[in-house]
Amino acid sequence: MTSLITQTNIKNPDDIYQKLIDLHKGLTPEQSQKVNAKLILLLTNHIGDINVIQQAIALAKPR
Amino acid sequence: MTHSGIPVYKKKTYNKPLELQNQSKRHQLVIVGAGPIGLAAALDMALKGYDVLVLTAFEFISAGSKGICYSKQTLDYFDRLGIGERVVEKGVIWNVGKVFSGVQKDPIYQFDMLPIKDQKNPGFVNTQQYHVEDYLCDALENMPNVDIRWGHSLSGLKTKQNGCQLQVSTKDGDYTLETEYLIACDGARSVVRTLMNLTFEGKVFEDNFLIADVKFKQKRPSERWFWFDPPFNPDKSALLHKQPDDVWRLDFQLGWDIDKAEAIKPKNVDPLIKGMLGDDIEYEEEWYSVYTFQCARMQRFIHGRVIFAGDSAHLVSPFGARGANGGFADADNLCWKLDLVLQNNAPEILLESYNQERVMGADENILNSTRSTDFITPKDPFSQSLRDAVLELSLDTDFAPAFINSGRLSMPTPYLGSVLSTEDRDIFHAGPAPGHPCIDAPIQSDNIWLLSSLGGEFMLLHFGQDAPQSQLKTLIFPTDGLAAVRYGADEGTSYLIRPDQVVAARWKSASFQDIEQALNKAMGKG
């Protein structure tokens, strides 16, 4: 089973962080929610492996 | 002691100017502003042999809460100005920063500002800005070619093709000065900028921060500590930094709609201090103040014969120590170019590279400082969620802490694509590429450092035997030492180094012509 990568896997976290923030600039909360949902679906499809996604779901749950 | 509400560190003497007795001469160089950048630029030019005149409206070095963090790059510059060791000796050395979140006792993130060890200077030194200004003044006051005019304020400015005419006001009356070049280091509210009607564009951040500089005795490590959402300042941030003489800088985020006068009253500051340091802490107030900030810069830093450096040209948030350090980088970048131009050894167009390179530096500082601010004070509900998600995931995963941005601390800006650089022709697997600052390394074992040996002129750094023929001073290193590793050097490798210790060009094997060509390019003759 492939495990979810939780080690650092990106070189430029600040660039990516800014892209995410910019994506939501000026959106209403509803628009923002939908944009996030689309982003999750796109990345989920890219990953493809349900086991990996399930591990991410487990880590994302409220503490 | 205060003067019109400004706390005074050291009184300085006003002198009646000779110009009021009709003795006037045309100056080569006038610097407006006696803050850290103006004084550093003055010392740099004075050490190069110029007569330097500095104008400042104040008659003292001010105290209060100002810059405290001096980066390795700044310390390397201070070494060339002759005050580096004094600053390091006085200051508190630190390399490690820790970030805390909520009630967690252990840091959720930690960084080291000097990942490459065995360099002369540490990642950072903290000291009160007035100590730095005082040391710069001490050095300047020993020089016969320096005239610092305390209590002389600029009140008018006429720019001309070959210089400018300044009107200066003193308590004894006004006088005029003529100068070939003017360096404006007169801070965020620059009078020069205002007199020239130049714009200063950017973004104001809607938040207030309380700085409490307090004195106390408690054994704590010399580290930068930053808190998100600590119990003593819920939903907001806080920062703790050590300074010399048992002074500590405490910084608390306050929010936008606050009463500033109320916020600095001891009864309101006390609970924050005790919350951070414990109920039993005994401390003395040094200075309390509230600040807001903006990230902004001028479109250009050079306007004819007027050159802007430091806060007069660009402003950033304090998270990242990029204000003063960015300003010193300006002075370092500018002075050798101005020297070559004034000597007629380089065309005036060389100065344009100051504009190009330091606008690049300012943009990088503004970008980093804006991002830190966006993380520390999220602007909308999504930013808030993303920030909080990063902090929470940092407890369970190893990747999330890399997103935590409590300030990305000042590092030198590489001048990528600078007109002064010669791009690599040969393949290098390590070492500073053209436009990057030189890396330090110990030379042999006797406490001699590579950067200290470079000095402040164009030089050639050569590895191995048979250094290429050149008119430049050449430093020769063995191919088996730490320096060779850090410069990715083999037998025959050469680096051409600028006076500000930035790499201009490098080769695995250089001919006399290669070096001549690169040198001409680096002097604006390319």
CSV table of N, CA, C and O in Angstrom, one decimal, chain B residues 334-408:
chain,number,residue,atom,x,y,z
B,334,LEU,N,25.8,50.8,-3.6
B,334,LEU,CA,25.9,52.1,-4.2
B,334,LEU,C,27.4,52.7,-4.1
B,334,LEU,O,27.9,53.2,-5.1
B,335,CYS,N,28.0,52.5,-3.0
B,335,CYS,CA,29.2,53.4,-2.7
B,335,CYS,C,30.4,53.1,-3.7
B,335,CYS,O,31.0,54.0,-4.1
B,336,TRP,N,30.6,51.8,-3.9
B,336,TRP,CA,31.7,51.5,-4.8
B,336,TRP,C,31.5,52.0,-6.3
B,336,TRP,O,32.4,52.4,-7.0
B,337,LYS,N,30.2,52.0,-6.6
B,337,LYS,CA,29.8,52.5,-8.0
B,337,LYS,C,30.0,54.0,-8.1
B,337,LYS,O,30.6,54.5,-9.0
B,338,LEU,N,29.5,54.7,-7.0
B,338,LEU,CA,29.7,56.1,-7.0
B,338,LEU,C,31.2,56.5,-7.0
B,338,LEU,O,31.6,57.5,-7.7
B,339,ASP,N,31.9,55.7,-6.3
B,339,ASP,CA,33.4,56.0,-6.2
B,339,ASP,C,34.0,55.9,-7.6
B,339,ASP,O,34.7,56.8,-8.0
B,340,LEU,N,33.7,54.8,-8.3
B,340,LEU,CA,34.3,54.6,-9.7
B,340,LEU,C,33.8,55.8,-10.6
B,340,LEU,O,34.6,56.3,-11.4
B,341,VAL,N,32.6,56.2,-10.5
B,341,VAL,CA,32.0,57.2,-11.3
B,341,VAL,C,32.7,58.6,-11.0
B,341,VAL,O,33.1,59.3,-11.9
B,342,LEU,N,32.8,58.9,-9.7
B,342,LEU,CA,33.4,60.1,-9.3
B,342,LEU,C,34.9,60.2,-9.7
B,342,LEU,O,35.4,61.3,-10.0
B,343,GLN,N,35.6,59.0,-9.7
B,343,GLN,CA,37.0,59.0,-10.2
B,343,GLN,C,37.1,59.0,-11.7
B,343,GLN,O,38.2,58.9,-12.2
B,344,ASN,N,36.0,59.0,-12.4
B,344,ASN,CA,36.0,58.9,-13.8
B,344,ASN,C,36.6,57.6,-14.3
B,344,ASN,O,37.1,57.5,-15.4
B,345,ASN,N,36.5,56.6,-13.5
B,345,ASN,CA,37.0,55.2,-13.9
B,345,ASN,C,35.9,54.4,-14.5
B,345,ASN,O,36.1,53.3,-14.9
B,346,ALA,N,34.6,54.9,-14.3
B,346,ALA,CA,33.5,54.2,-14.9
B,346,ALA,C,32.5,55.2,-15.4
B,346,ALA,O,32.4,56.3,-14.9
B,347,PRO,N,31.7,54.8,-16.4
B,347,PRO,CA,30.7,55.8,-16.9
B,347,PRO,C,29.5,55.9,-15.9
B,347,PRO,O,29.3,55.0,-15.1
B,348,GLU,N,28.8,57.0,-16.0
B,348,GLU,CA,27.8,57.3,-15.0
B,348,GLU,C,26.7,56.2,-15.1
B,348,GLU,O,26.0,56.0,-14.1
B,349,ILE,N,26.6,55.6,-16.2
B,349,ILE,CA,25.5,54.5,-16.4
B,349,ILE,C,25.7,53.4,-15.4
B,349,ILE,O,24.8,52.7,-15.1
B,350,LEU,N,26.9,53.2,-14.9
B,350,LEU,CA,27.1,52.2,-13.8
B,350,LEU,C,26.2,52.4,-12.7
B,350,LEU,O,25.7,51.4,-12.1
B,351,LEU,N,25.8,53.6,-12.4
B,351,LEU,CA,24.9,53.9,-11.3
B,351,LEU,C,23.5,53.3,-11.5
B,351,LEU,O,22.8,52.9,-10.6
B,352,GLU,N,23.2,53.2,-12.8
B,352,GLU,CA,21.9,52.6,-13.1
B,352,GLU,C,21.7,51.2,-12.6
B,352,GLU,O,20.6,50.7,-12.3
B,353,SER,N,22.9,50.5,-12.5
B,353,SER,CA,22.8,49.1,-12.0
B,353,SER,C,22.5,49.1,-10.5
B,353,SER,O,22.0,48.1,-10.0
B,354,TYR,N,22.8,50.2,-9.8
B,354,TYR,CA,22.3,50.3,-8.5
B,354,TYR,C,20.8,50.3,-8.4
B,354,TYR,O,20.2,49.5,-7.6
B,355,ASN,N,20.2,51.1,-9.3
B,355,ASN,CA,18.7,51.1,-9.4
B,355,ASN,C,18.2,49.7,-9.7
B,355,ASN,O,17.3,49.2,-9.0
B,356,GLN,N,18.8,49.1,-10.7
B,356,GLN,CA,18.3,47.7,-11.1
B,356,GLN,C,18.5,46.7,-10.0
B,356,GLN,O,17.5,46.0,-9.7
B,357,GLU,N,19.7,46.7,-9.4
B,357,GLU,CA,19.9,45.6,-8.4
B,357,GLU,C,19.2,45.8,-7.1
B,357,GLU,O,18.6,44.9,-6.5
B,358,ARG,N,19.1,47.1,-6.7
B,358,ARG,CA,18.5,47.3,-5.4
B,358,ARG,C,16.9,47.4,-5.5
B,358,ARG,O,16.3,47.1,-4.5
B,359,VAL,N,16.4,47.7,-6.7
B,359,VAL,CA,15.0,47.5,-6.8
B,359,VAL,C,14.6,46.0,-6.7
B,359,VAL,O,13.6,45.6,-6.1
B,360,MET,N,15.5,45.2,-7.3
B,360,MET,CA,15.3,43.7,-7.2
B,360,MET,C,15.4,43.3,-5.7
B,360,MET,O,14.5,42.6,-5.2
B,361,GLY,N,16.3,43.9,-4.9
B,361,GLY,CA,16.4,43.6,-3.5
B,361,GLY,C,15.2,44.1,-2.8
B,361,GLY,O,14.6,43.3,-2.0
B,362,ALA,N,14.7,45.3,-3.1
B,362,ALA,CA,13.5,45.8,-2.4
B,362,ALA,C,12.3,45.0,-2.7
B,362,ALA,O,11.5,44.7,-1.8
B,363,ASP,N,12.2,44.5,-4.0
B,363,ASP,CA,11.0,43.7,-4.3
B,363,ASP,C,11.0,42.4,-3.6
B,363,ASP,O,10.0,41.9,-3.2
B,364,GLU,N,12.2,41.8,-3.5
B,364,GLU,CA,12.3,40.5,-2.8
B,364,GLU,C,11.9,40.7,-1.3
B,364,GLU,O,11.2,39.9,-0.7
B,365,ASN,N,12.4,41.8,-0.7
B,365,ASN,CA,12.1,42.1,0.7
B,365,ASN,C,10.6,42.4,0.9
B,365,ASN,O,10.0,41.9,1.8
B,366,ILE,N,10.0,43.1,-0.1
B,366,ILE,CA,8.6,43.5,0.0
B,366,ILE,C,7.8,42.2,-0.1
B,366,ILE,O,6.8,41.9,0.6
B,367,LEU,N,8.1,41.3,-1.1
B,367,LEU,CA,7.4,40.1,-1.3
B,367,LEU,C,7.4,39.2,0.0
B,367,LEU,O,6.4,38.8,0.4
B,368,ASN,N,8.6,39.0,0.5
B,368,ASN,CA,8.7,38.2,1.7
B,368,ASN,C,8.0,38.8,2.9
B,368,ASN,O,7.4,38.1,3.7
B,369,SER,N,8.1,40.1,3.0
B,369,SER,CA,7.5,40.7,4.2
B,369,SER,C,6.0,40.7,4.0
B,369,SER,O,5.3,40.6,5.0
B,370,THR,N,5.5,40.9,2.8
B,370,THR,CA,4.0,40.8,2.6
B,370,THR,C,3.5,39.4,2.9
B,370,THR,O,2.5,39.3,3.6
B,371,ARG,N,4.2,38.4,2.5
B,371,ARG,CA,3.8,37.0,2.7
B,371,ARG,C,3.8,36.7,4.2
B,371,ARG,O,2.9,36.1,4.7
B,372,SER,N,4.8,37.2,4.9
B,372,SER,CA,4.8,36.9,6.3
B,372,SER,C,3.6,37.6,7.0
B,372,SER,O,3.0,37.0,7.9
B,373,THR,N,3.4,38.8,6.6
B,373,THR,CA,2.3,39.5,7.2
B,373,THR,C,0.9,38.8,6.8
B,373,THR,O,0.1,38.7,7.7
B,374,ASP,N,0.8,38.3,5.6
B,374,ASP,CA,-0.4,37.6,5.3
B,374,ASP,C,-0.6,36.4,6.1
B,374,ASP,O,-1.7,35.9,6.4
B,375,PHE,N,0.5,35.8,6.5
B,375,PHE,CA,0.4,34.6,7.4
B,375,PHE,C,0.1,34.9,8.8
B,375,PHE,O,-0.7,34.3,9.5
B,376,ILE,N,0.8,36.0,9.3
B,376,ILE,CA,0.6,36.4,10.7
B,376,ILE,C,-0.7,37.0,10.9
B,376,ILE,O,-1.4,36.8,12.0
B,377,THR,N,-1.2,37.9,10.0
B,377,THR,CA,-2.5,38.5,10.2
B,377,THR,C,-3.4,38.2,8.9
B,377,THR,O,-3.4,39.0,8.0
B,378,PRO,N,-4.0,37.0,8.9
B,378,PRO,CA,-4.8,36.6,7.7
B,378,PRO,C,-5.9,37.7,7.4
B,378,PRO,O,-6.5,38.2,8.3
B,379,LYS,N,-6.1,37.9,6.1
B,379,LYS,CA,-6.9,39.0,5.7
B,379,LYS,C,-8.4,38.6,5.5
B,379,LYS,O,-9.3,39.5,5.4
B,380,ASP,N,-8.6,37.3,5.2
B,380,ASP,CA,-10.0,36.9,5.0
B,380,ASP,C,-10.2,35.5,5.6
B,380,ASP,O,-9.3,34.9,6.0
B,381,PRO,N,-11.5,35.1,5.6
B,381,PRO,CA,-11.8,33.8,6.3
B,381,PRO,C,-11.0,32.6,5.7
B,381,PRO,O,-10.5,31.8,6.5
B,382,PHE,N,-10.8,32.6,4.4
B,382,PHE,CA,-10.0,31.5,3.9
B,382,PHE,C,-8.6,31.5,4.3
B,382,PHE,O,-8.0,30.5,4.7
B,383,SER,N,-8.0,32.7,4.3
B,383,SER,CA,-6.6,32.8,4.7
B,383,SER,C,-6.4,32.4,6.2
B,383,SER,O,-5.4,31.8,6.5
B,384,GLN,N,-7.4,32.8,7.0
B,384,GLN,CA,-7.4,32.4,8.4
B,384,GLN,C,-7.5,30.8,8.5
B,384,GLN,O,-6.7,30.2,9.2
B,385,SER,N,-8.4,30.2,7.7
B,385,SER,CA,-8.5,28.7,7.8
B,385,SER,C,-7.2,28.1,7.3
B,385,SER,O,-6.7,27.1,7.9
B,386,LEU,N,-6.6,28.6,6.2
B,386,LEU,CA,-5.4,28.0,5.7
B,386,LEU,C,-4.3,28.1,6.7
B,386,LEU,O,-3.5,27.1,7.0
B,387,ARG,N,-4.2,29.2,7.3
B,387,ARG,CA,-3.1,29.5,8.3
B,387,ARG,C,-3.3,28.5,9.5
B,387,ARG,O,-2.4,27.8,9.9
B,388,ASP,N,-4.6,28.4,10.0
B,388,ASP,CA,-4.8,27.6,11.2
B,388,ASP,C,-4.6,26.1,10.8
B,388,ASP,O,-4.2,25.3,11.6
B,389,ALA,N,-5.0,25.8,9.6
B,389,ALA,CA,-4.8,24.4,9.1
B,389,ALA,C,-3.3,24.0,9.1
B,389,ALA,O,-2.9,22.9,9.5
B,390,VAL,N,-2.4,25.0,8.7
B,390,VAL,CA,-1.0,24.7,8.7
B,390,VAL,C,-0.5,24.5,10.1
B,390,VAL,O,0.2,23.6,10.4
B,391,LEU,N,-1.0,25.4,11.0
B,391,LEU,CA,-0.5,25.3,12.4
B,391,LEU,C,-1.0,23.9,13.0
B,391,LEU,O,-0.2,23.3,13.7
B,392,GLU,N,-2.2,23.5,12.7
B,392,GLU,CA,-2.7,22.2,13.3
B,392,GLU,C,-2.0,21.0,12.6
B,392,GLU,O,-1.6,20.1,13.4
B,393,LEU,N,-1.8,21.0,11.3
B,393,LEU,CA,-1.2,19.9,10.7
B,393,LEU,C,0.3,19.8,11.1
B,393,LEU,O,0.9,18.8,11.0
B,394,SER,N,0.9,20.9,11.5
B,394,SER,CA,2.3,20.9,12.0
B,394,SER,C,2.5,20.1,13.2
B,394,SER,O,3.6,19.6,13.5
B,395,LEU,N,1.4,19.8,13.9
B,395,LEU,CA,1.5,18.9,15.1
B,395,LEU,C,1.6,17.5,14.7
B,395,LEU,O,2.1,16.6,15.4
B,396,ASP,N,1.1,17.1,13.5
B,396,ASP,CA,1.0,15.7,13.1
B,396,ASP,C,1.8,15.3,11.9
B,396,ASP,O,2.0,14.1,11.7
B,397,THR,N,2.3,16.3,11.2
B,397,THR,CA,3.1,15.9,10.0
B,397,THR,C,4.4,16.7,9.9
B,397,THR,O,4.6,17.7,10.6
B,398,ASP,N,5.3,16.2,9.1
B,398,ASP,CA,6.6,16.9,8.9
B,398,ASP,C,6.6,18.0,7.8
B,398,ASP,O,7.5,18.8,7.8
B,399,PHE,N,5.7,17.9,6.9
B,399,PHE,CA,5.7,18.8,5.8
B,399,PHE,C,5.1,20.2,6.2
B,399,PHE,O,5.6,21.2,5.7
B,400,ALA,N,4.1,20.2,7.0
B,400,ALA,CA,3.4,21.5,7.3
B,400,ALA,C,4.2,22.6,7.8
B,400,ALA,O,4.1,23.8,7.5
B,401,PRO,N,5.2,22.3,8.8
B,401,PRO,CA,6.0,23.4,9.3
B,401,PRO,C,6.7,24.3,8.3
B,401,PRO,O,6.9,25.5,8.5
B,402,ALA,N,7.0,23.8,7.1
B,402,ALA,CA,7.7,24.6,6.1
B,402,ALA,C,6.8,25.7,5.7
B,402,ALA,O,7.3,26.7,5.1
B,403,PHE,N,5.5,25.6,5.8
B,403,PHE,CA,4.6,26.7,5.5
B,403,PHE,C,4.5,27.8,6.5
B,403,PHE,O,4.0,28.9,6.2
B,404,ILE,N,4.9,27.4,7.7
B,404,ILE,CA,4.8,28.4,8.8
B,404,ILE,C,5.7,29.6,8.5
B,404,ILE,O,6.9,29.5,8.4
B,405,ASN,N,5.1,30.8,8.5
B,405,ASN,CA,5.8,32.0,8.1
B,405,ASN,C,5.7,33.0,9.2
B,405,ASN,O,4.7,33.8,9.2
B,406,SER,N,6.6,33.0,10.1
B,406,SER,CA,6.6,34.0,11.2
B,406,SER,C,7.6,35.2,10.8
B,406,SER,O,8.0,35.9,11.7
B,407,GLY,N,8.0,35.2,9.5
B,407,GLY,CA,9.0,36.2,9.1
B,407,GLY,C,10.1,35.3,8.5
B,407,GLY,O,10.6,34.5,9.1
B,408,ARG,N,10.4,35.6,7.2
B,408,ARG,CA,11.5,34.9,6.6
B,408,ARG,C,12.6,35.9,6.7
B,408,ARG,O,12.6,37.0,6.1
